PDB file of C-alpha atoms in Angstrom:
ATOM      1  CA  MET A   1      -0.309  -0.055  -0.247  1.00 50.00           C
ATOM      2  CA  GLU A   2       1.028   3.428  -0.741  1.00 56.00           C
ATOM      3  CA  PRO A   3       2.242   5.838   1.989  1.00 57.00           C
ATOM      4  CA  ARG A   4      -1.244   8.524   2.890  1.00 59.00           C
ATOM      5  CA  PRO A   5      -0.938  11.353   4.554  1.00 58.00           C
ATOM      6  CA  SER A   6      -3.433  10.437   7.336  1.00 64.00           C
ATOM      7  CA  THR A   7      -3.603  13.526   9.124  1.00 89.00           C
ATOM      8  CA  PHE A   8      -5.725  16.143  10.681  1.00 97.00           C
ATOM      9  CA  SER A   9      -6.425  19.827   9.033  1.00 98.00           C
ATOM     10  CA  ILE A  10      -8.435  22.905   9.614  1.00 98.00           C
ATOM     11  CA  VAL A  11      -8.983  25.217   6.300  1.00 98.00           C
ATOM     12  CA  ALA A  12     -10.107  28.858   6.977  1.00 98.00           C
ATOM     13  CA  ARG A  13     -10.808  32.147   6.354  1.00 98.00           C
ATOM     14  CA  ASP A  14     -10.449  35.558   8.322  1.00 98.00           C
ATOM     15  CA  PRO A  15     -13.209  37.926   6.732  1.00 96.00           C
ATOM     16  CA  ASP A  16     -11.428  41.002   8.582  1.00 95.00           C
ATOM     17  CA  THR A  17      -8.374  40.753   6.841  1.00 95.00           C
ATOM     18  CA  GLU A  18      -8.989  38.359   3.901  1.00 97.00           C
ATOM     19  CA  ALA A  19      -6.320  35.093   4.679  1.00 98.00           C
ATOM     20  CA  VAL A  20      -7.341  32.061   3.829  1.00 98.00           C
ATOM     21  CA  GLY A  21      -4.766  28.972   4.924  1.00 98.00           C
ATOM     22  CA  VAL A  22      -4.676  25.854   6.490  1.00 98.00           C
ATOM     23  CA  ALA A  23      -2.941  24.159   9.603  1.00 98.00           C
ATOM     24  CA  VAL A  24      -1.811  20.972   9.957  1.00 98.00           C
ATOM     25  CA  GLN A  25      -0.005  17.816  11.707  1.00 97.00           C
ATOM     26  CA  SER A  26       0.114  14.119  10.190  1.00 96.00           C
ATOM     27  CA  LYS A  27       2.701  11.267  11.559  1.00 94.00           C
ATOM     28  CA  PHE A  28       3.923  11.592   7.814  1.00 93.00           C
ATOM     29  CA  VAL A  29       7.227  13.344   6.234  1.00 95.00           C
ATOM     30  CA  SER A  30       7.189  17.072   5.472  1.00 96.00           C
ATOM     31  CA  VAL A  31       2.925  16.853   5.204  1.00 97.00           C
ATOM     32  CA  GLY A  32       3.237  20.461   4.107  1.00 97.00           C
ATOM     33  CA  SER A  33       4.107  19.643   1.038  1.00 96.00           C
ATOM     34  CA  VAL A  34       1.551  17.892   0.195  1.00 96.00           C
ATOM     35  CA  VAL A  35      -1.785  18.897   2.436  1.00 97.00           C
ATOM     36  CA  PRO A  36      -1.974  22.559   2.029  1.00 98.00           C
ATOM     37  CA  PHE A  37      -2.560  25.119  -0.642  1.00 98.00           C
ATOM     38  CA  ALA A  38      -3.851  28.736  -0.337  1.00 98.00           C
ATOM     39  CA  SER A  39      -3.894  31.823  -2.638  1.00 98.00           C
ATOM     40  CA  ALA A  40      -5.771  35.174  -2.199  1.00 98.00           C
ATOM     41  CA  ASP A  41      -7.774  34.975  -5.024  1.00 98.00           C
ATOM     42  CA  ALA A  42      -9.208  31.771  -5.123  1.00 98.00           C
ATOM     43  CA  GLY A  43      -9.338  30.263  -1.085  1.00 98.00           C
ATOM     44  CA  ALA A  44      -7.555  27.261   0.863  1.00 99.00           C
ATOM     45  CA  ILE A  45      -7.771  23.802   0.290  1.00 98.00           C
ATOM     46  CA  ALA A  46      -6.312  20.476   2.021  1.00 98.00           C
ATOM     47  CA  THR A  47      -6.089  17.440   0.480  1.00 97.00           C
ATOM     48  CA  GLN A  48      -5.647  14.703   2.339  1.00 96.00           C
ATOM     49  CA  SER A  49      -5.802  10.755   3.166  1.00 94.00           C
ATOM     50  CA  PHE A  50      -4.859   8.853  -0.695  1.00 91.00           C
ATOM     51  CA  ALA A  51      -4.244  12.682  -1.708  1.00 93.00           C
ATOM     52  CA  ASN A  52      -4.587  13.515  -4.545  1.00 95.00           C
ATOM     53  CA  VAL A  53      -1.795  16.442  -4.928  1.00 96.00           C
ATOM     54  CA  ALA A  54      -4.170  18.011  -8.240  1.00 97.00           C
ATOM     55  CA  TYR A  55      -7.003  18.786  -5.760  1.00 98.00           C
ATOM     56  CA  GLY A  56      -4.953  21.779  -4.849  1.00 98.00           C
ATOM     57  CA  PRO A  57      -4.223  23.582  -7.778  1.00 98.00           C
ATOM     58  CA  ASP A  58      -7.162  22.638  -9.892  1.00 98.00           C
ATOM     59  CA  GLY A  59      -9.351  23.639  -6.632  1.00 98.00           C
ATOM     60  CA  LEU A  60      -7.422  27.191  -6.783  1.00 98.00           C
ATOM     61  CA  ASP A  61      -8.647  27.704 -10.534  1.00 98.00           C
ATOM     62  CA  LEU A  62     -12.515  26.445  -9.861  1.00 98.00           C
ATOM     63  CA  LEU A  63     -12.350  29.359  -6.907  1.00 98.00           C
ATOM     64  CA  ARG A  64     -10.867  31.542  -8.582  1.00 98.00           C
ATOM     65  CA  GLY A  65     -13.283  31.077 -11.625  1.00 98.00           C
ATOM     66  CA  GLY A  66     -16.149  31.883 -10.092  1.00 98.00           C
ATOM     67  CA  ALA A  67     -17.231  28.193  -8.678  1.00 98.00           C
ATOM     68  CA  SER A  68     -18.084  28.009  -4.874  1.00 98.00           C
ATOM     69  CA  ALA A  69     -16.436  25.472  -2.105  1.00 98.00           C
ATOM     70  CA  GLU A  70     -19.128  22.793  -2.388  1.00 98.00           C
ATOM     71  CA  GLU A  71     -18.964  23.150  -6.284  1.00 98.00           C
ATOM     72  CA  VAL A  72     -15.484  22.424  -6.162  1.00 98.00           C
ATOM     73  CA  VAL A  73     -15.939  19.527  -4.241  1.00 98.00           C
ATOM     74  CA  ALA A  74     -18.159  17.985  -6.124  1.00 98.00           C
ATOM     75  CA  THR A  75     -15.539  18.587  -9.913  1.00 98.00           C
ATOM     76  CA  LEU A  76     -13.006  17.279  -8.470  1.00 98.00           C
ATOM     77  CA  THR A  77     -14.546  14.511  -6.362  1.00 98.00           C
ATOM     78  CA  ASP A  78     -17.097  13.389  -8.993  1.00 97.00           C
ATOM     79  CA  ASP A  79     -13.877  13.286 -12.063  1.00 90.00           C
ATOM     80  CA  ASP A  80     -11.833  11.239 -10.059  1.00 97.00           C
ATOM     81  CA  PRO A  81     -12.227   7.181  -9.878  1.00 97.00           C
ATOM     82  CA  GLU A  82     -10.259   6.947  -6.624  1.00 96.00           C
ATOM     83  CA  SER A  83     -12.767   9.578  -4.739  1.00 97.00           C
ATOM     84  CA  ALA A  84     -13.996   6.963  -1.905  1.00 97.00           C
ATOM     85  CA  GLN A  85     -10.399   7.073  -0.945  1.00 95.00           C
ATOM     86  CA  ARG A  86      -9.739  10.963  -0.517  1.00 96.00           C
ATOM     87  CA  GLN A  87     -10.575  13.405   1.601  1.00 97.00           C
ATOM     88  CA  VAL A  88     -10.875  17.112   0.975  1.00 98.00           C
ATOM     89  CA  GLY A  89     -11.012  20.493   2.546  1.00 98.00           C
ATOM     90  CA  VAL A  90     -12.098  23.638   0.745  1.00 98.00           C
ATOM     91  CA  VAL A  91     -13.025  27.109   2.122  1.00 98.00           C
ATOM     92  CA  GLY A  92     -13.640  29.846  -0.177  1.00 98.00           C
ATOM     93  CA  ARG A  93     -12.801  33.413  -0.519  1.00 96.00           C
ATOM     94  CA  ASP A  94     -16.307  34.161  -1.416  1.00 95.00           C
ATOM     95  CA  GLY A  95     -16.744  32.831   1.870  1.00 95.00           C
ATOM     96  CA  SER A  96     -18.096  29.491   0.501  1.00 98.00           C
ATOM     97  CA  VAL A  97     -17.228  25.842   3.146  1.00 98.00           C
ATOM     98  CA  ALA A  98     -17.303  22.301   2.511  1.00 98.00           C
ATOM     99  CA  ALA A  99     -15.025  19.276   2.985  1.00 98.00           C
ATOM    100  CA  PHE A 100     -15.966  15.797   1.416  1.00 98.00           C
ATOM    101  CA  THR A 101     -14.621  12.436   3.328  1.00 98.00           C
ATOM    102  CA  GLY A 102     -14.765   9.375   0.726  1.00 97.00           C
ATOM    103  CA  GLU A 103     -16.260   5.915   2.311  1.00 97.00           C
ATOM    104  CA  GLU A 104     -13.451   4.000   1.957  1.00 95.00           C
ATOM    105  CA  CYS A 105     -10.906   6.794   3.678  1.00 95.00           C
ATOM    106  CA  PHE A 106      -9.337   4.907   7.050  1.00 93.00           C
ATOM    107  CA  GLU A 107     -11.439   5.013  10.415  1.00 92.00           C
ATOM    108  CA  VAL A 108     -11.788   7.591  12.036  1.00 95.00           C
ATOM    109  CA  ALA A 109     -12.468   9.532   9.760  1.00 96.00           C
ATOM    110  CA  GLY A 110     -14.714  12.770   9.208  1.00 97.00           C
ATOM    111  CA  ASP A 111     -14.789  16.310   8.573  1.00 98.00           C
ATOM    112  CA  ARG A 112     -16.963  18.833  10.475  1.00 98.00           C
ATOM    113  CA  GLN A 113     -17.766  22.530   9.540  1.00 98.00           C
ATOM    114  CA  GLY A 114     -18.805  26.114  11.182  1.00 98.00           C
ATOM    115  CA  GLU A 115     -19.098  29.319   9.421  1.00 97.00           C
ATOM    116  CA  THR A 116     -15.446  30.700   8.431  1.00 98.00           C
ATOM    117  CA  TYR A 117     -13.945  26.485   8.379  1.00 98.00           C
ATOM    118  CA  THR A 118     -13.649  23.273   7.692  1.00 98.00           C
ATOM    119  CA  VAL A 119     -11.912  20.632   9.754  1.00 98.00           C
ATOM    120  CA  GLN A 120     -11.183  16.846   8.586  1.00 98.00           C
ATOM    121  CA  GLY A 121      -9.119  14.179   9.521  1.00 97.00           C
ATOM    122  CA  ASN A 122      -8.564  10.735   9.305  1.00 96.00           C
ATOM    123  CA  ILE A 123      -6.582   7.405  11.307  1.00 93.00           C
ATOM    124  CA  LEU A 124      -7.560   9.496  14.272  1.00 95.00           C
ATOM    125  CA  GLN A 125      -7.693   8.172  17.667  1.00 93.00           C
ATOM    126  CA  ASN A 126     -11.107   9.652  18.287  1.00 95.00           C
ATOM    127  CA  GLU A 127     -14.275  11.960  16.965  1.00 94.00           C
ATOM    128  CA  GLU A 128     -13.432  14.498  19.455  1.00 96.00           C
ATOM    129  CA  THR A 129     -10.223  15.187  18.211  1.00 97.00           C
ATOM    130  CA  LEU A 130     -12.553  17.002  15.536  1.00 98.00           C
ATOM    131  CA  ARG A 131     -14.479  18.767  17.974  1.00 98.00           C
ATOM    132  CA  ALA A 132     -11.619  20.066  20.210  1.00 98.00           C
ATOM    133  CA  MET A 133     -10.375  21.477  16.786  1.00 98.00           C
ATOM    134  CA  GLU A 134     -13.696  23.596  15.998  1.00 98.00           C
ATOM    135  CA  THR A 135     -14.129  24.800  20.200  1.00 98.00           C
ATOM    136  CA  ALA A 136     -10.683  25.833  19.857  1.00 98.00           C
ATOM    137  CA  TYR A 137     -10.625  27.962  16.509  1.00 98.00           C
ATOM    138  CA  GLU A 138     -14.102  29.588  18.015  1.00 97.00           C
ATOM    139  CA  GLU A 139     -13.449  30.009  20.895  1.00 98.00           C
ATOM    140  CA  THR A 140      -9.405  31.196  20.768  1.00 97.00           C
ATOM    141  CA  GLU A 141      -8.752  35.023  20.225  1.00 94.00           C
ATOM    142  CA  GLY A 142      -6.181  36.948  18.207  1.00 92.00           C
ATOM    143  CA  GLY A 143      -5.681  36.663  14.769  1.00 96.00           C
ATOM    144  CA  LEU A 144      -6.313  33.660  11.970  1.00 98.00           C
ATOM    145  CA  PRO A 145      -2.378  32.173  12.554  1.00 98.00           C
ATOM    146  CA  GLU A 146      -3.442  31.929  16.601  1.00 97.00           C
ATOM    147  CA  LYS A 147      -6.644  30.300  15.616  1.00 98.00           C
ATOM    148  CA  LEU A 148      -5.202  27.822  13.190  1.00 98.00           C
ATOM    149  CA  LEU A 149      -1.877  26.806  16.172  1.00 98.00           C
ATOM    150  CA  ALA A 150      -4.825  26.599  18.667  1.00 98.00           C
ATOM    151  CA  ALA A 151      -6.858  24.361  16.559  1.00 98.00           C
ATOM    152  CA  LEU A 152      -3.418  21.993  15.771  1.00 98.00           C
ATOM    153  CA  HIS A 153      -2.865  22.215  19.655  1.00 98.00           C
ATOM    154  CA  ALA A 154      -6.539  21.187  20.698  1.00 98.00           C
ATOM    155  CA  GLY A 155      -6.782  18.546  18.013  1.00 97.00           C
ATOM    156  CA  ASN A 156      -3.516  16.868  18.653  1.00 96.00           C
ATOM    157  CA  GLU A 157      -4.234  17.049  23.235  1.00 96.00           C
ATOM    158  CA  ALA A 158      -7.936  15.082  22.245  1.00 96.00           C
ATOM    159  CA  GLY A 159      -6.183  11.940  20.771  1.00 95.00           C
ATOM    160  CA  GLY A 160      -4.686  13.469  16.918  1.00 92.00           C
ATOM    161  CA  ASP A 161      -3.252  11.157  14.321  1.00 90.00           C
ATOM    162  CA  LYS A 162      -3.558   7.675  15.808  1.00 90.00           C
ATOM    163  CA  ARG A 163      -0.149   6.744  15.486  1.00 89.00           C
ATOM    164  CA  GLY A 164       1.490   9.719  16.343  1.00 91.00           C
ATOM    165  CA  GLU A 165       3.415  13.272  15.733  1.00 95.00           C
ATOM    166  CA  GLN A 166       6.083  13.683  12.445  1.00 96.00           C
ATOM    167  CA  SER A 167       5.510  16.491  10.728  1.00 97.00           C
ATOM    168  CA  ALA A 168       3.426  19.592  10.744  1.00 98.00           C
ATOM    169  CA  ALA A 169       2.902  23.552   8.712  1.00 98.00           C
ATOM    170  CA  LEU A 170       1.165  26.506   8.669  1.00 98.00           C
ATOM    171  CA  TYR A 171       0.091  28.174   5.010  1.00 98.00           C
ATOM    172  CA  VAL A 172      -1.955  31.140   5.083  1.00 98.00           C
ATOM    173  CA  ALA A 173      -2.212  33.658   2.015  1.00 98.00           C
ATOM    174  CA  LYS A 174      -3.629  37.991   2.367  1.00 98.00           C
ATOM    175  CA  PRO A 175      -3.231  40.030  -0.799  1.00 97.00           C
ATOM    176  CA  GLU A 176      -0.130  42.129  -0.378  1.00 96.00           C
ATOM    177  CA  GLY A 177       0.876  39.781   2.372  1.00 96.00           C
ATOM    178  CA  GLY A 178       4.409  38.321   0.955  1.00 95.00           C
ATOM    179  CA  TYR A 179       7.554  39.875   2.100  1.00 93.00           C
ATOM    180  CA  ASP A 180       7.509  43.206   0.765  1.00 90.00           C
ATOM    181  CA  GLY A 181       3.729  42.438  -0.768  1.00 92.00           C
ATOM    182  CA  LYS A 182       5.436  40.982  -3.728  1.00 95.00           C
ATOM    183  CA  ASN A 183       3.442  38.274  -3.262  1.00 97.00           C
ATOM    184  CA  ASP A 184       0.231  36.497  -1.240  1.00 98.00           C
ATOM    185  CA  ARG A 185       2.471  34.171   0.386  1.00 98.00           C
ATOM    186  CA  TRP A 186       2.263  35.597   4.367  1.00 98.00           C
ATOM    187  CA  ILE A 187       2.630  32.755   6.060  1.00 98.00           C
ATOM    188  CA  ASP A 188       4.060  29.858   5.361  1.00 98.00           C
ATOM    189  CA  VAL A 189       6.223  27.419   8.633  1.00 98.00           C
ATOM    190  CA  ARG A 190       6.720  23.776   8.083  1.00 98.00           C
ATOM    191  CA  VAL A 191       8.521  21.526  10.537  1.00 98.00           C
ATOM    192  CA  ASP A 192       9.703  17.900   8.252  1.00 98.00           C
ATOM    193  CA  ASP A 193       9.900  15.958  11.138  1.00 98.00           C
ATOM    194  CA  HIS A 194       9.850  16.063  14.979  1.00 98.00           C
ATOM    195  CA  GLU A 195       9.098  14.485  17.701  1.00 97.00           C
ATOM    196  CA  GLU A 196       7.047  17.180  18.730  1.00 97.00           C
ATOM    197  CA  PRO A 197       6.098  18.969  15.322  1.00 98.00           C
ATOM    198  CA  ILE A 198       3.209  21.582  16.716  1.00 98.00           C
ATOM    199  CA  ASP A 199       5.355  22.431  19.373  1.00 97.00           C
ATOM    200  CA  GLU A 200       7.832  23.561  16.777  1.00 98.00           C
ATOM    201  CA  LEU A 201       6.242  24.911  14.533  1.00 98.00           C
ATOM    202  CA  GLU A 202       4.675  27.001  16.896  1.00 97.00           C
ATOM    203  CA  ARG A 203       8.350  28.054  17.753  1.00 97.00           C
ATOM    204  CA  ALA A 204       9.337  28.747  14.312  1.00 97.00           C
ATOM    205  CA  PHE A 205       6.095  30.726  13.678  1.00 98.00           C
ATOM    206  CA  LYS A 206       7.059  33.350  16.616  1.00 97.00           C
ATOM    207  CA  ILE A 207      10.206  33.864  15.077  1.00 97.00           C
ATOM    208  CA  TYR A 208       8.471  34.429  11.495  1.00 98.00           C
ATOM    209  CA  ASP A 209       6.061  36.402  12.744  1.00 98.00           C
ATOM    210  CA  VAL A 210       8.543  38.776  15.181  1.00 98.00           C
ATOM    211  CA  THR A 211      10.919  38.838  11.890  1.00 97.00           C
ATOM    212  CA  LEU A 212       8.805  39.123   8.441  1.00 96.00           C
ATOM    213  CA  LEU A 213       5.196  40.355  10.109  1.00 96.00           C
ATOM    214  CA  GLU A 214       4.804  43.367  10.503  1.00 94.00           C
ATOM    215  CA  ARG A 215       2.499  45.273  13.236  1.00 96.00           C
ATOM    216  CA  GLU A 216       0.089  48.406  14.079  1.00 96.00           C
ATOM    217  CA  GLU A 217       2.219  50.991  15.423  1.00 94.00           C
ATOM    218  CA  PRO A 218       2.385  51.136  19.210  1.00 95.00           C
ATOM    219  CA  GLU A 219       0.510  54.661  20.817  1.00 95.00           C
ATOM    220  CA  ASP A 220       3.065  54.202  23.552  1.00 96.00           C
ATOM    221  CA  VAL A 221       5.427  52.702  23.960  1.00 97.00           C
ATOM    222  CA  ARG A 222       7.734  51.594  27.711  1.00 96.00           C
ATOM    223  CA  GLU A 223      11.308  51.469  28.718  1.00 96.00           C
ATOM    224  CA  LEU A 224      12.873  48.886  30.384  1.00 96.00           C
ATOM    225  CA  SER A 225      13.845  49.272  34.031  1.00 94.00           C
ATOM    226  CA  GLY A 226      14.363  47.301  37.724  1.00 93.00           C
ATOM    227  CA  GLU A 227      14.607  43.561  37.294  1.00 93.00           C
ATOM    228  CA  THR A 228      13.150  43.230  34.074  1.00 95.00           C
ATOM    229  CA  ALA A 229      16.164  45.243  33.107  1.00 95.00           C
ATOM    230  CA  ALA A 230      18.489  43.356  34.594  1.00 93.00           C
ATOM    231  CA  GLU A 231      17.316  40.606  33.301  1.00 95.00           C
ATOM    232  CA  VAL A 232      17.056  41.381  29.656  1.00 96.00           C
ATOM    233  CA  ALA A 233      20.465  42.822  29.758  1.00 95.00           C
ATOM    234  CA  GLU A 234      22.219  39.630  31.767  1.00 93.00           C
ATOM    235  CA  THR A 235      20.763  37.547  28.235  1.00 96.00           C
ATOM    236  CA  LEU A 236      22.729  40.067  25.745  1.00 96.00           C
ATOM    237  CA  ALA A 237      25.906  39.644  27.842  1.00 94.00           C
ATOM    238  CA  ASP A 238      25.380  36.098  28.037  1.00 94.00           C
ATOM    239  CA  LEU A 239      24.835  36.250  24.004  1.00 96.00           C
ATOM    240  CA  GLY A 240      27.755  38.218  23.333  1.00 94.00           C
ATOM    241  CA  PHE A 241      26.352  41.536  22.713  1.00 95.00           C
ATOM    242  CA  TYR A 242      28.323  43.521  25.075  1.00 93.00           C
ATOM    243  CA  ASP A 243      31.476  45.283  23.383  1.00 81.00           C
ATOM    244  CA  GLY A 244      32.772  45.113  27.197  1.00 69.00           C
ATOM    245  CA  GLY A 245      31.090  41.863  27.756  1.00 66.00           C
ATOM    246  CA  GLU A 246      29.438  43.552  30.980  1.00 71.00           C
ATOM    247  CA  PRO A 247      25.305  45.080  31.266  1.00 74.00           C
ATOM    248  CA  ALA A 248      25.868  48.321  31.972  1.00 62.00           C
ATOM    249  CA  ASN A 249      22.534  48.514  34.649  1.00 57.00           C
ATOM    250  CA  ASP A 250      22.421  46.697  37.371  1.00 51.00           C
ATOM    251  CA  SER A 251      19.170  45.284  39.606  1.00 45.00           C
ATOM    252  CA  VAL A 252      17.350  47.681  40.201  1.00 54.00           C
ATOM    253  CA  GLY A 253      18.403  49.967  37.560  1.00 65.00           C
ATOM    254  CA  SER A 254      17.603  51.517  34.201  1.00 81.00           C
ATOM    255  CA  PHE A 255      18.331  50.575  30.454  1.00 92.00           C
ATOM    256  CA  GLY A 256      21.467  52.596  29.785  1.00 92.00           C
ATOM    257  CA  ASP A 257      22.557  53.783  26.398  1.00 92.00           C
ATOM    258  CA  GLY A 258      24.656  51.126  26.263  1.00 92.00           C
ATOM    259  CA  ASP A 259      22.601  48.238  27.266  1.00 94.00           C
ATOM    260  CA  ARG A 260      19.882  49.734  24.096  1.00 95.00           C
ATOM    261  CA  ASP A 261      23.143  49.367  21.781  1.00 95.00           C
ATOM    262  CA  ALA A 262      23.858  46.023  22.777  1.00 96.00           C
ATOM    263  CA  LEU A 263      19.839  45.295  22.532  1.00 97.00           C
ATOM    264  CA  GLU A 264      20.439  47.152  18.871  1.00 97.00           C
ATOM    265  CA  ALA A 265      22.961  45.084  18.162  1.00 97.00           C
ATOM    266  CA  PHE A 266      20.931  42.009  19.252  1.00 98.00           C
ATOM    267  CA  ARG A 267      17.702  43.655  16.750  1.00 98.00           C
ATOM    268  CA  GLY A 268      19.978  43.840  13.755  1.00 97.00           C
ATOM    269  CA  MET A 269      21.823  40.637  14.037  1.00 97.00           C
ATOM    270  CA  ASN A 270      18.160  38.679  14.464  1.00 97.00           C
ATOM    271  CA  ASN A 271      16.145  40.851  11.229  1.00 97.00           C
ATOM    272  CA  PHE A 272      13.862  42.564  13.516  1.00 97.00           C
ATOM    273  CA  GLU A 273      13.572  45.283  11.209  1.00 93.00           C
ATOM    274  CA  ASN A 274       9.784  45.537  11.082  1.00 94.00           C
ATOM    275  CA  HIS A 275       9.428  46.986  14.337  1.00 97.00           C
ATOM    276  CA  ASP A 276      11.932  50.186  15.519  1.00 96.00           C
ATOM    277  CA  LEU A 277      14.278  49.756  18.882  1.00 98.00           C
ATOM    278  CA  ALA A 278      11.317  51.130  20.918  1.00 97.00           C
ATOM    279  CA  VAL A 279       8.800  48.846  19.862  1.00 98.00           C
ATOM    280  CA  ILE A 280      11.567  46.242  20.331  1.00 98.00           C
ATOM    281  CA  GLU A 281      11.997  47.099  24.001  1.00 98.00           C
ATOM    282  CA  ASP A 282       8.553  47.885  24.752  1.00 98.00           C
ATOM    283  CA  ALA A 283       7.890  43.912  23.725  1.00 98.00           C
ATOM    284  CA  LEU A 284      10.721  43.396  25.830  1.00 98.00           C
ATOM    285  CA  ALA A 285       9.196  45.077  28.556  1.00 98.00           C
ATOM    286  CA  ARG A 286       5.759  43.861  28.612  1.00 98.00           C
ATOM    287  CA  GLY A 287       6.387  39.934  27.583  1.00 98.00           C
ATOM    288  CA  TRP A 288       9.325  39.274  29.639  1.00 98.00           C
ATOM    289  CA  THR A 289       7.438  37.860  32.739  1.00 97.00           C
ATOM    290  CA  ASP A 290       5.390  36.212  30.009  1.00 97.00           C
ATOM    291  CA  ALA A 291       8.087  34.223  28.150  1.00 98.00           C
ATOM    292  CA  ASP A 292       9.716  30.588  27.878  1.00 95.00           C
ATOM    293  CA  GLY A 293      13.096  29.171  27.185  1.00 95.00           C
ATOM    294  CA  GLU A 294      16.239  30.821  27.599  1.00 96.00           C
ATOM    295  CA  GLY A 295      18.873  33.058  26.540  1.00 97.00           C
ATOM    296  CA  GLU A 296      17.736  33.925  22.574  1.00 96.00           C
ATOM    297  CA  ASP A 297      14.782  31.588  22.467  1.00 96.00           C
ATOM    298  CA  ARG A 298      13.662  33.459  25.256  1.00 98.00           C
ATOM    299  CA  MET A 299      14.094  37.405  24.081  1.00 98.00           C
ATOM    300  CA  VAL A 300      11.947  36.031  20.895  1.00 98.00           C
ATOM    301  CA  ASP A 301       9.457  34.661  23.273  1.00 98.00           C
ATOM    302  CA  ALA A 302       9.252  37.740  24.729  1.00 98.00           C
ATOM    303  CA  ILE A 303       9.142  40.166  21.429  1.00 98.00           C
ATOM    304  CA  TRP A 304       5.728  38.106  20.051  1.00 98.00           C
ATOM    305  CA  HIS A 305       4.516  38.465  24.029  1.00 97.00           C
ATOM    306  CA  GLY A 306       5.054  41.775  23.939  1.00 98.00           C
ATOM    307  CA  LEU A 307       3.894  42.474  20.128  1.00 98.00           C
ATOM    308  CA  SER A 308       0.733  39.901  20.441  1.00 96.00           C
ATOM    309  CA  ARG A 309      -1.119  43.477  21.716  1.00 95.00           C
ATOM    310  CA  LEU A 310      -0.498  44.927  18.826  1.00 96.00           C
ATOM    311  CA  ASP A 311      -2.465  44.564  14.858  1.00 95.00           C
ATOM    312  CA  ARG A 312      -1.385  42.868  12.404  1.00 95.00           C
ATOM    313  CA  LYS A 313      -1.252  44.640   9.088  1.00 91.00           C
TER     314      LYS A 313
END
């Protein structure tokens, strides 16, 4: 039997930003190279089980030509002699939502739809996996990427893929959302082989978010001070960003010019040019206590938490 990307996924649309995307996890290597397809001028598609990857480009062409998600699913599966083994979820730019689970997909297999999303999976531990994904997507605050990642986490925690974990992907298209606004590839993050791929996907996404995605300018910014300033300075020193090797402040002092020079060096080294130095300092001041990890991992996580109060552009 040929390997198949048996998996669970969510396809969704954010009407406020016109973003469309797919999040997926599977006990299958490099699931991001097989399952997700998205285009800002058409919609998003997940093709899985005994995946027919032609469903992606063909389905997007149909959406682009004016077909609804329901019509796309019908056309793709009616023309496919092996559709009984396929599973596909479709969300159109027009707001239409549909999915298909072939009768020969391995159990537990199924799909569920909401107003702006569809979740689907096969070889699942239980049906609760899909229900948990639905609930998490609908109840999670934040933007489309946060909601998609929350759905993956919830599905995995409820049971997930019966065979375990291996790879995950997050792909979102938005008009002019790509690098320098030159295409629609807003978010494109993949984990091809990992013991905890969803956790690793979220870690990689946070770096991607801080580096490549723009936020609205804050109305006010905070300066680092006190214990947080001392801990940030110590971390920057451990990472080698002070010319003299030692931070300038103390445990109750302020974050001085020398400290900001070190932070500026950190910002440049990590390509965080989407956010000026004052915004990075503000993000650290607001996000440090919520951040996980050590060293550079904590710096990035703190910046991400601190920026999360600002809407993405």
